[in-house]
Coordinates of C-alpha atoms in Angstrom, one line a residue:
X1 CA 0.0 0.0 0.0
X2 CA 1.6 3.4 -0.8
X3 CA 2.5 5.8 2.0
X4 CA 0.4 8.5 3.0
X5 CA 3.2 10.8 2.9
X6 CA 3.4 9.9 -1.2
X7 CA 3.4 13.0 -2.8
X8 CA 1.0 11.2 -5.5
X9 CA -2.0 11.3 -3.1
X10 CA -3.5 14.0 -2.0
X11 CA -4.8 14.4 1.8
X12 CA -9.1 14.7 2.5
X13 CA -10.1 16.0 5.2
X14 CA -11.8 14.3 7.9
X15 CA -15.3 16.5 9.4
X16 CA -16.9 14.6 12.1
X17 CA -21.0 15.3 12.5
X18 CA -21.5 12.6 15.1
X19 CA -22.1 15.2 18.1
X20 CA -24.2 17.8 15.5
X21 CA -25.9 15.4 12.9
X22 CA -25.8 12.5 14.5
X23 CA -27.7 13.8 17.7
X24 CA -30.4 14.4 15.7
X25 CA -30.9 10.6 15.3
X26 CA -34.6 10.1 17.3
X27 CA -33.8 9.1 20.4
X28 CA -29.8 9.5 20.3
X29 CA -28.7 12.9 22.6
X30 CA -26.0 13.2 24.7
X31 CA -25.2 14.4 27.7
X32 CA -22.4 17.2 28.4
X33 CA -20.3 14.8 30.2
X34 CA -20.9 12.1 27.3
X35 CA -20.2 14.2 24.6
X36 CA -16.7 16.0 26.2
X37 CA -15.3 12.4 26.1
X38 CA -16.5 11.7 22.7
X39 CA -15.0 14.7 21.6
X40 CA -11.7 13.1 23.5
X41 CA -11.8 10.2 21.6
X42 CA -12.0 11.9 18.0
X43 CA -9.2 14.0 19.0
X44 CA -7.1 10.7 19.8
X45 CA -8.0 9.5 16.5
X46 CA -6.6 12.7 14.9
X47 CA -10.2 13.7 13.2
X48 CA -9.5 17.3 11.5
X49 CA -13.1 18.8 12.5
X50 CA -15.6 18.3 15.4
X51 CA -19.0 19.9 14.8
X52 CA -20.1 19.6 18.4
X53 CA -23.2 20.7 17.9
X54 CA -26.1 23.8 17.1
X55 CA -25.5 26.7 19.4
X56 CA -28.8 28.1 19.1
X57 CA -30.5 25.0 19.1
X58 CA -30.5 24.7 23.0
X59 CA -28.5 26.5 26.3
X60 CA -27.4 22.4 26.2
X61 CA -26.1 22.4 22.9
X62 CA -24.3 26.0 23.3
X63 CA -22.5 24.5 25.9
X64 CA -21.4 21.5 25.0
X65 CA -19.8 23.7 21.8
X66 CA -18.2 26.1 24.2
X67 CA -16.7 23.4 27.0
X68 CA -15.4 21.3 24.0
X69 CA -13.8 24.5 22.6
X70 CA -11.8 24.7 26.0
X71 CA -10.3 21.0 25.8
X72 CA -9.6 20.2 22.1
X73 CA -6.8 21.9 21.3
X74 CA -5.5 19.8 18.2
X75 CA -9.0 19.6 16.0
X76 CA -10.8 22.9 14.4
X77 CA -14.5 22.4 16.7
X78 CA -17.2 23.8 14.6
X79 CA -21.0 25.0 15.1
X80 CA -23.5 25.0 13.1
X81 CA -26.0 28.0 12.0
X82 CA -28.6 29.2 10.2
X83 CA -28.4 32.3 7.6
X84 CA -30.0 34.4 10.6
X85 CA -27.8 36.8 12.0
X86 CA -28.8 35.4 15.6
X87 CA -27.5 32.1 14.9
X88 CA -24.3 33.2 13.5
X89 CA -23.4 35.1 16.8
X90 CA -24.6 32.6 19.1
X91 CA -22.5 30.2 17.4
X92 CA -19.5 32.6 17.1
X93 CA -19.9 32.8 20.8
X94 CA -19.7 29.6 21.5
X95 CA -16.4 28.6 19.7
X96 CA -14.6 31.7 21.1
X97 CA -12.5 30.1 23.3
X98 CA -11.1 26.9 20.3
X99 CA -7.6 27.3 19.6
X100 CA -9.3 26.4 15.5
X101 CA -13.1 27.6 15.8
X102 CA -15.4 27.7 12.4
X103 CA -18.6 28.5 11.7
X104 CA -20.6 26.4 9.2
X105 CA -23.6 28.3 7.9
X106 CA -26.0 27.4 5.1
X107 CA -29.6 27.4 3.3
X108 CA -32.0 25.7 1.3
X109 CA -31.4 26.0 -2.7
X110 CA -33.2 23.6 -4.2
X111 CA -36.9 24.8 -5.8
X112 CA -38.7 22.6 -3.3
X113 CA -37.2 24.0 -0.3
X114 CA -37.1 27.7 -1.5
X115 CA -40.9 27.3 -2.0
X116 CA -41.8 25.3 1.2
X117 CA -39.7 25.6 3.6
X118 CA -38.3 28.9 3.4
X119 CA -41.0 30.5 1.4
X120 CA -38.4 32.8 -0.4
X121 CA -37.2 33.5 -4.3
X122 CA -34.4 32.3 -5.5
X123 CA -32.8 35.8 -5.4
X124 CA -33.7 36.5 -2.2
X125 CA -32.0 32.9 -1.0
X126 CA -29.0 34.3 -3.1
X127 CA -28.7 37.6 -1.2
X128 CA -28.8 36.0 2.0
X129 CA -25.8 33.7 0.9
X130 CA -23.8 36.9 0.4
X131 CA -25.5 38.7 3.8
X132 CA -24.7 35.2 5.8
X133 CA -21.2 34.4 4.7
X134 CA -19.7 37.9 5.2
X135 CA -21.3 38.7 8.2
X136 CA -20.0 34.7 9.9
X137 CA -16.6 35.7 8.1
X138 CA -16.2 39.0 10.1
X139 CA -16.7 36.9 13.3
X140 CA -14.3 34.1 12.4
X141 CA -11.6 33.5 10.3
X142 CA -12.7 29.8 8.8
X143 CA -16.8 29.8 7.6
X144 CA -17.8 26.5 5.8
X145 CA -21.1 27.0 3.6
X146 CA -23.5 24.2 2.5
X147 CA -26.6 24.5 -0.1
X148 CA -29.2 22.3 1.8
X149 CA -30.5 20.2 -0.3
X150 CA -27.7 21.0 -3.1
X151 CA -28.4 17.4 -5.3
X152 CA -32.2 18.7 -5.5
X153 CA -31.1 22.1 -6.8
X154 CA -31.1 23.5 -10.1
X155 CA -27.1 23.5 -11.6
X156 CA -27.1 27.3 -12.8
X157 CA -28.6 28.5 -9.4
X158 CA -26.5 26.2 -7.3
X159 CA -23.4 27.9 -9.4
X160 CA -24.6 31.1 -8.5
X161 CA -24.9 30.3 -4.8
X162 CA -21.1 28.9 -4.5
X163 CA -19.9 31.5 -6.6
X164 CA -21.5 34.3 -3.9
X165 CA -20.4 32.1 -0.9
X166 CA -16.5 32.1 -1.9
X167 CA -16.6 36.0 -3.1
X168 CA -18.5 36.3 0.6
X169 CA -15.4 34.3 2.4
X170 CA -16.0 30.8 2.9
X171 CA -13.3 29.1 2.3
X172 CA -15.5 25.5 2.4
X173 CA -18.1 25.0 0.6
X174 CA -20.3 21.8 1.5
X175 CA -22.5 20.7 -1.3
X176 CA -25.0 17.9 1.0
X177 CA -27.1 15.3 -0.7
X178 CA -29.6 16.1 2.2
X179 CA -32.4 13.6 1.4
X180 CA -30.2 10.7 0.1
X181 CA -31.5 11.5 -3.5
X182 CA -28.2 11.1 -5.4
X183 CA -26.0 8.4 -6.9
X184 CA -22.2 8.2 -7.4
X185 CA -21.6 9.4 -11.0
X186 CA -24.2 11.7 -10.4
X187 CA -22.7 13.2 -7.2
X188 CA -19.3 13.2 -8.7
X189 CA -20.1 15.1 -12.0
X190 CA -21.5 18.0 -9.8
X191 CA -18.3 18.9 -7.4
X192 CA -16.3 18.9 -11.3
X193 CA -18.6 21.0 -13.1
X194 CA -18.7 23.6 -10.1
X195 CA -14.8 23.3 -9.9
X196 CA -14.3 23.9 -13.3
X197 CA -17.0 26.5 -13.8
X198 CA -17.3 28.8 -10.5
X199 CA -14.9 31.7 -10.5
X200 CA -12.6 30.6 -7.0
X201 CA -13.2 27.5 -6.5
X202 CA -9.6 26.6 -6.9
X203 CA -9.6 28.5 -4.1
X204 CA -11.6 27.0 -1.6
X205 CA -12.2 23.0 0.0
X206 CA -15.2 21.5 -1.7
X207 CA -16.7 18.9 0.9
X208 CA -19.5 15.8 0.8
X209 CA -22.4 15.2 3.3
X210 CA -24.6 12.5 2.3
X211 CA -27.2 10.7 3.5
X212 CA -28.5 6.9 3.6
X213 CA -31.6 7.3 2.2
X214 CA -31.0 4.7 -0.1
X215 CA -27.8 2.9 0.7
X216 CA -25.8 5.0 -0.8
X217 CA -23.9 7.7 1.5
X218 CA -20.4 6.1 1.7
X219 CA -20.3 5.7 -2.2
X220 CA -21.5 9.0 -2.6
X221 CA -18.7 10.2 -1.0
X222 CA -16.1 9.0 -1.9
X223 CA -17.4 9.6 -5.7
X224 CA -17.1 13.3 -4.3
X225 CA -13.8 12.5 -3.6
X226 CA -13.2 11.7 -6.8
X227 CA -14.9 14.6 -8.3
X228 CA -12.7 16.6 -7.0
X229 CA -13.9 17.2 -2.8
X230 CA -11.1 17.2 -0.2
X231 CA -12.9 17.2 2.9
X232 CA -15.8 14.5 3.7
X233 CA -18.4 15.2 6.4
X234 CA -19.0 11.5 8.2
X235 CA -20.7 10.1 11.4
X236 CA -19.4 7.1 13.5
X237 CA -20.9 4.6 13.4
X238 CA -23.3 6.4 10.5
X239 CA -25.7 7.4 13.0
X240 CA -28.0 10.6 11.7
X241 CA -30.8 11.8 10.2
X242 CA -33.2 9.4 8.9
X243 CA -31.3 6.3 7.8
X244 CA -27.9 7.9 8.6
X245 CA -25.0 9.4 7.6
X246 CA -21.8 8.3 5.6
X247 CA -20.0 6.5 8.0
X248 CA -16.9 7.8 9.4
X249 CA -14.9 4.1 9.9
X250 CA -16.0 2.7 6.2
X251 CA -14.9 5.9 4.7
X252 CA -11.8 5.9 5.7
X253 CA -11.1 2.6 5.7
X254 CA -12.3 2.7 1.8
X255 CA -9.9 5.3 1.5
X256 CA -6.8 3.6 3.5
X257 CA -7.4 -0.2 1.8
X258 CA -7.7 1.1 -1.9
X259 CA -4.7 3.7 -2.3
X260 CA -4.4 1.9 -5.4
X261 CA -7.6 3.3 -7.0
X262 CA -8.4 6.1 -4.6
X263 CA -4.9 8.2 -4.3
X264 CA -6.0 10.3 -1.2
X265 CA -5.4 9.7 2.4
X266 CA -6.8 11.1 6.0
X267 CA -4.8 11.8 9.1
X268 CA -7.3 9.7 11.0
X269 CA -5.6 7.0 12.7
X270 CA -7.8 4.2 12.6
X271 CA -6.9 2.3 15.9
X272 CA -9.5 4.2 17.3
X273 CA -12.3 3.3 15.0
X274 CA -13.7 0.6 17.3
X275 CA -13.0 2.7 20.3
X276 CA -15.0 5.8 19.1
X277 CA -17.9 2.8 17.5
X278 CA -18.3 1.4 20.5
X279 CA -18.4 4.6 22.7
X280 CA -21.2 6.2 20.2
X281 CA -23.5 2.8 20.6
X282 CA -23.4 3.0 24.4
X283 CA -24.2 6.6 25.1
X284 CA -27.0 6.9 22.5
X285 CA -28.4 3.3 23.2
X286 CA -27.8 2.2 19.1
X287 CA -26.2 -0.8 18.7
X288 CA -24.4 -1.4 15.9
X289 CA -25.9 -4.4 13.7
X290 CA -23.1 -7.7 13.9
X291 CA -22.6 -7.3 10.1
X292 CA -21.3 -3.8 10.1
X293 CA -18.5 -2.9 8.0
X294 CA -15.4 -2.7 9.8
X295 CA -17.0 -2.2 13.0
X296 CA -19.3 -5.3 13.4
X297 CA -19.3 -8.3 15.9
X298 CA -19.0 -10.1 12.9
X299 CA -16.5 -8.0 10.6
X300 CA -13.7 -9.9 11.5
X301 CA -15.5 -13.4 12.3
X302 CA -15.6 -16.1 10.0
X303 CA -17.5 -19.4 10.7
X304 CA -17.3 -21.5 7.1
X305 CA -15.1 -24.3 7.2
X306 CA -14.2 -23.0 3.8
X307 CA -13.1 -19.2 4.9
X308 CA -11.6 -20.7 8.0
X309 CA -9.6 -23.0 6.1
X310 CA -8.1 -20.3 4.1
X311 CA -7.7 -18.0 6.5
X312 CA -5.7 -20.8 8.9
X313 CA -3.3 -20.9 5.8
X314 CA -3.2 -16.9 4.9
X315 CA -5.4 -14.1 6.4
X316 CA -5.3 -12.2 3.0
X317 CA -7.8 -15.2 1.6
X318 CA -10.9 -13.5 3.1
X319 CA -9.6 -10.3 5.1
X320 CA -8.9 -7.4 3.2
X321 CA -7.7 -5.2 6.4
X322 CA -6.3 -6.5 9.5
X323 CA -8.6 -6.0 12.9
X324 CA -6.1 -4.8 14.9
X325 CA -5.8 -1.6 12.4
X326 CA -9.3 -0.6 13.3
X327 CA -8.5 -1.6 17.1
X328 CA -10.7 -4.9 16.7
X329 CA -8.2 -7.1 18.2
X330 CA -7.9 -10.8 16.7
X331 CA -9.4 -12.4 13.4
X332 CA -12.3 -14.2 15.3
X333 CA -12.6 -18.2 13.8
X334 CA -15.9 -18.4 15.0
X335 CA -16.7 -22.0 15.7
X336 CA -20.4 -22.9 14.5
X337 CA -21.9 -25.6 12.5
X338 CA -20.2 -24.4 9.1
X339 CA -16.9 -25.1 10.8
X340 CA -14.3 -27.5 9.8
X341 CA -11.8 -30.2 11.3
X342 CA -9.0 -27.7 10.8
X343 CA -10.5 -24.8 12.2
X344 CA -11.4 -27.1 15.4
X345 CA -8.0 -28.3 15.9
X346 CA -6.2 -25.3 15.5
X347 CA -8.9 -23.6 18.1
X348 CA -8.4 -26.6 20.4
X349 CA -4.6 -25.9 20.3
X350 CA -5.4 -22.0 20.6
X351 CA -7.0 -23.5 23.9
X352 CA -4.2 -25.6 25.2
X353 CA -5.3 -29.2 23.9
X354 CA -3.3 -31.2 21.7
X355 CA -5.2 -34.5 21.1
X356 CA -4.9 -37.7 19.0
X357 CA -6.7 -38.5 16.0
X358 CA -9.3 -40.5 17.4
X359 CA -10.1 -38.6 20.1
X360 CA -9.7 -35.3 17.9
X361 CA -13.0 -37.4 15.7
X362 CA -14.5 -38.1 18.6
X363 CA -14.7 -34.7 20.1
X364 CA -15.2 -33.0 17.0
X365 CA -18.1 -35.3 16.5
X366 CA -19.8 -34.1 19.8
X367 CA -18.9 -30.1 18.7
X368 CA -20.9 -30.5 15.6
X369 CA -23.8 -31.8 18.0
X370 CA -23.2 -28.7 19.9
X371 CA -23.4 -26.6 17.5
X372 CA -26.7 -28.1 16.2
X373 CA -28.2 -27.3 19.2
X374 CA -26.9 -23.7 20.5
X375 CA -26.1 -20.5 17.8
X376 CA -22.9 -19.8 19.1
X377 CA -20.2 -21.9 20.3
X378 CA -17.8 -19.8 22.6
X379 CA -14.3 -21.0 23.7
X380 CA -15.6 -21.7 27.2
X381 CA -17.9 -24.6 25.5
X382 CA -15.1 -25.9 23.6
X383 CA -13.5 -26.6 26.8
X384 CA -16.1 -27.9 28.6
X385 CA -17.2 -30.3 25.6
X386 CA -13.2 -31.5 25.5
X387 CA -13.1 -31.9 29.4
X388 CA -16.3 -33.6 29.3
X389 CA -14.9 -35.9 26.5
X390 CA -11.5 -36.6 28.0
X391 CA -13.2 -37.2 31.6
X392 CA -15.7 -40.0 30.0
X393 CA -13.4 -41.2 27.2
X394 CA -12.4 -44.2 29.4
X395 CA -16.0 -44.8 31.1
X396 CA -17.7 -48.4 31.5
X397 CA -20.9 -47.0 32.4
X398 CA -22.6 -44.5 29.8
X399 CA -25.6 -42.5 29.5
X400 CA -27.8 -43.7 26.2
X401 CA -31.2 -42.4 27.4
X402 CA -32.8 -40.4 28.8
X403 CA -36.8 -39.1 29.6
X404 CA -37.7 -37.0 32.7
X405 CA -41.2 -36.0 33.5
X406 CA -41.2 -32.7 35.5
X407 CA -43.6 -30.3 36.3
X408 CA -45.9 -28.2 39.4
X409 CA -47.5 -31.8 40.0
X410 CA -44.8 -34.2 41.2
X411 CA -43.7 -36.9 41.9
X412 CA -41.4 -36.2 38.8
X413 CA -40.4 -39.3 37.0
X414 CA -37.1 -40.6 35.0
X415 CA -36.4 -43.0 32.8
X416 CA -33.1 -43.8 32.2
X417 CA -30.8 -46.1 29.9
X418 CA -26.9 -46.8 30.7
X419 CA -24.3 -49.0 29.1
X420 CA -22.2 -50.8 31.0
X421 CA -19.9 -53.2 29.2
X422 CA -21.6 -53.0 26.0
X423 CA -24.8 -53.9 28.3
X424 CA -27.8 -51.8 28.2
X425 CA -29.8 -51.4 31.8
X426 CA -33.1 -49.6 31.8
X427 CA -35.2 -48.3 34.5
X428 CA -37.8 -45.5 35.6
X429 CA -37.8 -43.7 39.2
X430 CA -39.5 -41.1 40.5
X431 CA -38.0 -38.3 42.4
X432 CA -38.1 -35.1 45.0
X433 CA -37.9 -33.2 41.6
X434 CA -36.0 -34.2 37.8
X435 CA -32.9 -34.1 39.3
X436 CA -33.8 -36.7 42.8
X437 CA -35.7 -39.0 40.1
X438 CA -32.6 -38.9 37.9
X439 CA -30.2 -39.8 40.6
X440 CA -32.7 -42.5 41.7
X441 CA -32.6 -44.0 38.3
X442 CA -29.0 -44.4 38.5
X443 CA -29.2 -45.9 41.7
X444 CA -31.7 -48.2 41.0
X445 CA -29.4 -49.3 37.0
X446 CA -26.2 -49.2 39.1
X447 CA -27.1 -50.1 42.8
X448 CA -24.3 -48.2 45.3
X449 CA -23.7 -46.9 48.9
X450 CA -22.2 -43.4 47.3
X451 CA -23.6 -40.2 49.3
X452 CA -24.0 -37.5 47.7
X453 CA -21.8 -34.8 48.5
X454 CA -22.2 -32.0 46.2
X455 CA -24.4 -31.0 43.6
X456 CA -23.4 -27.8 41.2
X457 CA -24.4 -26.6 38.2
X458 CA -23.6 -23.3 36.6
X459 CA -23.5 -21.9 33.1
X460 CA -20.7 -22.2 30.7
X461 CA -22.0 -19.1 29.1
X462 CA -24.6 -16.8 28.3
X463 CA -27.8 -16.8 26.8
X464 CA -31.0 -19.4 26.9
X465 CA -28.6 -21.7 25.2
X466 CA -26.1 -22.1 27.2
X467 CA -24.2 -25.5 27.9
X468 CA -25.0 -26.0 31.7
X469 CA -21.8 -27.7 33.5
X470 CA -22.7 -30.1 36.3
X471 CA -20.1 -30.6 39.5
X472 CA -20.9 -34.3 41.1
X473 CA -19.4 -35.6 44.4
X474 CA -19.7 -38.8 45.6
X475 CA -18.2 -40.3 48.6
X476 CA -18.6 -44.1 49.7
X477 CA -16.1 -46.1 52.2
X478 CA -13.7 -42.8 52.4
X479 CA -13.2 -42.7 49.3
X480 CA -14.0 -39.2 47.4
X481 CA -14.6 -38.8 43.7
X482 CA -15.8 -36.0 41.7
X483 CA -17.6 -36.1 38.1
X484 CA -18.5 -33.6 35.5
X485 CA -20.0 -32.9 32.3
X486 CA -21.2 -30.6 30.3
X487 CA -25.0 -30.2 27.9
X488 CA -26.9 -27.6 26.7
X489 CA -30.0 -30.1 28.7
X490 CA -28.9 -29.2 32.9
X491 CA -30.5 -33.0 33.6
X492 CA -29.0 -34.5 30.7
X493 CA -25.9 -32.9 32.4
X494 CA -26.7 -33.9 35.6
X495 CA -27.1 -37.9 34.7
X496 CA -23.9 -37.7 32.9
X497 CA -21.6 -36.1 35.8
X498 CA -23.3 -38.6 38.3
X499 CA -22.1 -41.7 35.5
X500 CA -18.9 -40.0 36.0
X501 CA -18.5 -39.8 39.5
X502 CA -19.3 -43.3 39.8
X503 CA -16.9 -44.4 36.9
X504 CA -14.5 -42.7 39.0
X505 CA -15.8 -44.0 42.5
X506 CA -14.9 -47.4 41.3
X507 CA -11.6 -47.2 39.2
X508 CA -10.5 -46.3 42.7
X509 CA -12.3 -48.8 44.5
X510 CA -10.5 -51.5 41.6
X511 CA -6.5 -49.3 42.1
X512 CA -7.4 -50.3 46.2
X513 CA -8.4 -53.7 46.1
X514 CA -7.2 -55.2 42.7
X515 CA -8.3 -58.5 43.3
X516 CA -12.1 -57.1 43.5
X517 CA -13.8 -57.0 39.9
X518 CA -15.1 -53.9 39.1
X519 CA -18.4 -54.9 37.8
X520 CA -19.2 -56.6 41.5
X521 CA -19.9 -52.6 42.0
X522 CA -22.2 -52.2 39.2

């Protein structure tokens, strides 16, 4: 990948609207506290401009532009405002005390806004560019200036506009797809004709804002890009109006991975991506969906046995960006029912087992089980399932069936099958509850003196799913022995650790007396 310091590319700038656009996602404010930290964050991740919000919106929002002005010292933090002289000094105001303040002003342009919303001729919209622009430029030195709803508005009048913003002073001129209307070629072809045909605009940063509308805000932008913007206004996470913004981690991420088509670069470092992703879902209660770009549970996850094959062998087969440059920590082999022999053994090996090839078969067998019955199969379950498998592996008795019958009305009732020596023993018990008629039906297959000493049973992990573990403790004649095992069923669990405990129980009974024959115990 080239450098970013090649001369060949040429740098875009990074505007961040998470705090300004973003809030206005339904539902999605922030507190002062919450957005001070944010504003942290994009700092750390080198972000060139912070709109922190609309001073005149709210006392709230004033202040949370002025407080961040006090402790960002390396990003420009800018404020939004109407064409209305009141909103350009409230905003002013606010940024006063940024080491890089701007004001970003605008107004509608396109025929269906001038009519409806703002009720005003096209002339009229055009003198208040002019008014606007010079009167935010006397109050700070760097003004951006958008034409709301600029990919709705007629070409000659939106030339018109620019052209009276940069003779005004704005030395950025945003040209939004407000509503999400536009498509790439489309969206490209307008920043090059009002380049090449606006008096100034070599002058000035052309910038993107698009919307999600109907999928297509990242491509939008960096179409832009290619027309000819240098600054792209983005949202983490691509939280915003409607159905969002561009998104600030797959822009620049496009931009980073395909140097090769897209000579431009950002001073954004990208480590902080999932840092900043993450922050954004937990203050404004959105979580991001698991098949995210670059930012999603699953981005990095990869549960065919096909994909994990490949990417056992080399991670370029199926990743195109590593996660630890976006701050996602490890490629994630997710282990499902898709999964393969070699992803299992190389997890199991990940997890500290090395095991033969039979009992690699054998365990890999009772995964695929596993994952038949649960979505997800976490590392925790892996080693619970091998534990379970490596505990029974040698067992004369083993569980082949069970039944219970449990409910409000007891007594509940069991019925249970066992193996012991190739032999199959059935019988059905009733109970103090599943688990006392499951025990009993043990007793009453495999007749003992055992007591029971401890019964425990926890979750391996979360969810409805989850593989219950059961803890069994027997203890008969002084001697002490403990079984476990492991089921997404807690009584199948249950019968399976008690089985254990006994194999155990007497494979000490047989090391103490060696003459005794084990299956005088059964």
């Amino acid at each position: 990948m080239t450098s970013v310091t090649d001369p060949a590319r040429e740098r875009v700038i990074v505007f961040d609207t998470t705090m300004r656009d973003g809030e206005q996602s339904p539902g999605a404010s922030m507190s002062l506290e919450e957005k001070l930290e944010l504003a942290k964050i994009l700092e750390e991740m080198r972000v060139d401009v912070i709109e922190a919000g609309f001073p005149i919106a709210s006392n709230g929002d004033f202040e949370a532009v002025r407080e961040i002005s006090k402790i960002v010292t390396e990003s420009t933090i800018c404020g939004l405002a109407r064409a209305g002289v009141a909103d350009i000094e409230r905003c002013a105001e606010a940024i006063r005390p940024a080491k890089r303040g701007r004001i970003h002003t605008f107004i509608s342009t396109s025929p269906v806004h001038m009519k409806w919303k703002l009720q005003m001729e096209p002339e009229a919209v055009l003198e208040m560019v002019t008014k606007s622009v010079a009167h935010a430029r006397n109050l700070c030195g760097d003004v951006e200036w958008s034409a709301e709803d600029a990919t709705r508005t007629e070409r000659d009048f939106l030339r018109r506009c620019v052209e009276a913003a940069i003779k005004a002073g704005a030395s950025t001129i945003n040209i939004p797809d407000t509503v999400g209307y536009t498509y790439p070629s489309e969206y490209a072809d307008i920043f090059r004709d009002l380049i090449e045909n606006v008096p100034g605009a070599d002058g000035v940063i052309f910038s993107t804002h698009c919307h999600n509308d109907l999928g297509l805000a990242v491509a939008n932008s960096l179409s832009g890009v290619q027309g000819g913007a240098r600054q792209v206004e983005v949202a983490v996470n691509g939280i915003g109006e409607r159905a969002g913004n561009a998104a600030l981690e797959e822009v620049v991420m496009a931009l980073k991975v395909r140097g090769d088509a897209l000579p431009y670069y950002t001073g954004v470092d990208p480590q902080h991506i999932t840092r900043a992703s993450r922050y954004v879902s937990a203050i404004t209660g959105f979580p991001v969906q698991f098949n995210k770009a670059i930012v999603g549970k699953n981005a990095f996850a990869h549960e065919s046995g096909i994909h994990q094959d490949g990417m056992l062998k080399n991670a370029e087969t199926y990743e195109i960006m590593r996660p630890e440059d976006v701050g996602q920590g490890a490629t994630n082999l997710v282990m499902g029912k898709h999964s393969g022999r070699h992803a299992f053994r190389e997890k199991l090996k990940a997890l500290g087992y090395e095991l033969g090839q039979n009992a690699l078969n054998e365990a890999f067998q009772r995964f695929k089980d596993l994952a038949d019955k649960k979505k997800h199969v976490f590392d925790d379950d892996l080693v619970a399932l091998v534990d379970d498998a490596l505990a029974s592996g040698a067992d004369r008795i083993q569980v082949s069936h069970l039944r219970v019958v449990a409910g409000t009305e007891g007594p509940q009732q069991a019925e249970l099958t066992v193996t012991v020596d190739g032999e199959e023993r059935t019988a059905t018990a009733t109970g103090d509850g599943p688990v006392d008629a499951v025990f009993n039906a043990i007793h009453e297959v495999i007749p003992h003196t055992a007591i029971l000493r401890l019964f425990q049973v926890h979750a391996v992990t979360e969810g409805t799913d989850a593989q219950a573990q059961v803890s069994v403790r027997l203890e008969e004649d002084g001697r002490i022995a403990t079984g476990q095992a492991a089921d997404t069923d807690t009584l199948t669990a249950s019968a399976k650790a008690y089985v254990n405990a006994l194999n155990n129980l007497f494979a000490r009974k047989e090391k103490s007396a060696p003459e005794a024959k084990v299956a005088s115990g059964f």
